[in-house]
Amino acid sequence: MSKVSILKEFWDFLRVRKRYWLTPIIVIMVLLSLLVVLTQSSAVAPFVYTLF
């Protein structure tokens, strides 16, 4: 399955089941995970950790 089809299927799930409130939670989780992965081995890591 391609990434686009997974996103489409997820959106259909949210639309059919009226679970729109899950969208912000998932977006924040994805952004935080990207932040951790991208700053794991960089010089910016100590500055990111001071935010939390």
XYZ file of N, CA and C in Angstrom:
156
model
N 0.839 -1.187 0.000
C 0.000 0.000 0.000
C 0.880 1.245 0.000
N 0.454 2.214 -0.724
C 1.204 3.459 -0.753
C 0.787 4.343 0.426
N 1.601 5.357 0.698
C 1.310 6.260 1.808
C 0.030 7.040 1.570
N -0.216 7.353 0.310
C -1.420 8.122 -0.024
C -2.670 7.298 0.263
N -2.642 6.021 -0.050
C -3.816 5.189 0.191
C -4.047 4.978 1.684
N -2.962 4.923 2.457
C -3.121 4.791 3.904
C -3.762 6.050 4.485
N -3.306 7.208 4.023
C -3.898 8.460 4.496
C -5.359 8.592 4.079
N -5.659 8.159 2.862
C -7.048 8.217 2.397
C -7.939 7.290 3.215
N -7.444 6.105 3.488
C -8.213 5.161 4.294
C -8.420 5.695 5.713
N -7.389 6.308 6.282
C -7.517 6.890 7.615
C -8.526 8.031 7.617
N -8.469 8.878 6.602
C -9.425 9.984 6.510
C -10.851 9.456 6.363
N -11.046 8.411 5.571
C -12.372 7.806 5.434
C -12.869 7.251 6.763
N -11.958 6.646 7.514
C -12.321 6.147 8.840
C -12.794 7.281 9.739
N -12.025 8.388 9.751
C -12.414 9.522 10.592
C -13.741 10.120 10.157
N -13.945 10.186 8.864
C -15.166 10.800 8.349
C -16.392 9.930 8.640
N -16.271 8.639 8.412
C -17.416 7.738 8.594
C -17.768 7.595 10.068
N -16.760 7.479 10.906
C -17.004 7.246 12.336
C -17.117 8.540 13.150
N -17.038 9.676 12.469
C -17.170 10.988 13.122
C -16.134 11.159 14.226
N -14.887 10.828 13.929
C -13.795 10.920 14.898
C -12.841 12.065 14.537
N -13.394 13.209 14.230
C -12.576 14.341 13.833
C -11.668 14.829 14.963
N -12.051 14.564 16.199
C -11.261 15.016 17.325
C -9.923 14.287 17.424
N -9.763 13.164 16.735
C -8.497 12.436 16.740
C -7.433 13.106 15.872
N -7.845 13.884 14.909
C -6.907 14.482 13.961
C -5.851 15.364 14.644
N -6.202 16.298 15.516
C -5.150 17.113 16.147
C -4.201 16.293 17.013
N -4.713 15.266 17.674
C -3.865 14.427 18.513
C -2.825 13.711 17.666
N -3.247 13.167 16.563
C -2.328 12.430 15.699
C -1.318 13.371 15.050
N -1.758 14.550 14.656
C -0.841 15.518 14.046
C 0.234 15.929 15.049
N -0.138 16.187 16.290
C 0.835 16.573 17.306
C 1.796 15.428 17.594
N 1.295 14.202 17.646
C 2.170 13.054 17.880
C 3.176 12.882 16.751
N 2.736 13.074 15.518
C 3.647 12.960 14.370
C 4.699 14.068 14.410
N 4.292 15.288 14.718
C 5.246 16.396 14.787
C 6.274 16.190 15.897
N 5.840 15.717 17.046
C 6.784 15.462 18.135
C 7.743 14.331 17.794
N 7.242 13.305 17.145
C 8.123 12.200 16.762
C 9.138 12.658 15.712
N 8.722 13.495 14.783
C 9.665 14.051 13.808
C 10.709 14.927 14.490
N 10.292 15.690 15.477
C 11.228 16.524 16.211
C 12.283 15.677 16.910
N 11.869 14.605 17.528
C 12.816 13.724 18.220
C 13.755 13.057 17.230
N 13.236 12.576 16.127
C 14.073 11.881 15.146
C 15.054 12.839 14.487
N 14.609 14.024 14.130
C 15.474 14.956 13.422
C 16.545 15.580 14.315
N 16.275 15.701 15.602
C 17.250 16.329 16.491
C 18.057 15.312 17.286
N 17.904 14.070 16.973
C 18.581 13.024 17.736
C 20.096 13.127 17.622
N 20.598 13.411 16.464
C 22.053 13.439 16.294
C 22.515 14.769 15.700
N 22.046 15.840 16.270
C 22.469 17.138 15.753
C 22.911 18.046 16.903
N 23.442 19.170 16.563
C 23.902 20.131 17.564
C 22.740 20.892 18.192
N 21.556 20.745 17.634
C 20.382 21.453 18.140
C 19.751 20.706 19.311
N 20.095 19.453 19.500
C 19.460 18.607 20.517
C 19.459 19.229 21.921
N 20.570 19.760 22.425
C 20.509 20.335 23.784
C 19.516 21.492 23.907
N 19.335 22.249 22.851
C 18.400 23.366 22.909
C 16.952 22.892 22.851
N 16.694 21.813 22.144
C 15.341 21.264 22.070
C 14.949 20.677 23.410
N 15.879 20.000 24.067
C 15.570 19.356 25.347
C 15.288 20.373 26.443
N 15.792 21.587 26.313
C 15.488 22.599 27.315
C 14.045 23.079 27.201
N 13.414 22.873 26.060
C 12.008 23.263 25.900
C 11.087 22.386 26.727
N 11.500 21.150 26.941
C 10.654 20.218 27.679
C 11.161 20.068 29.086
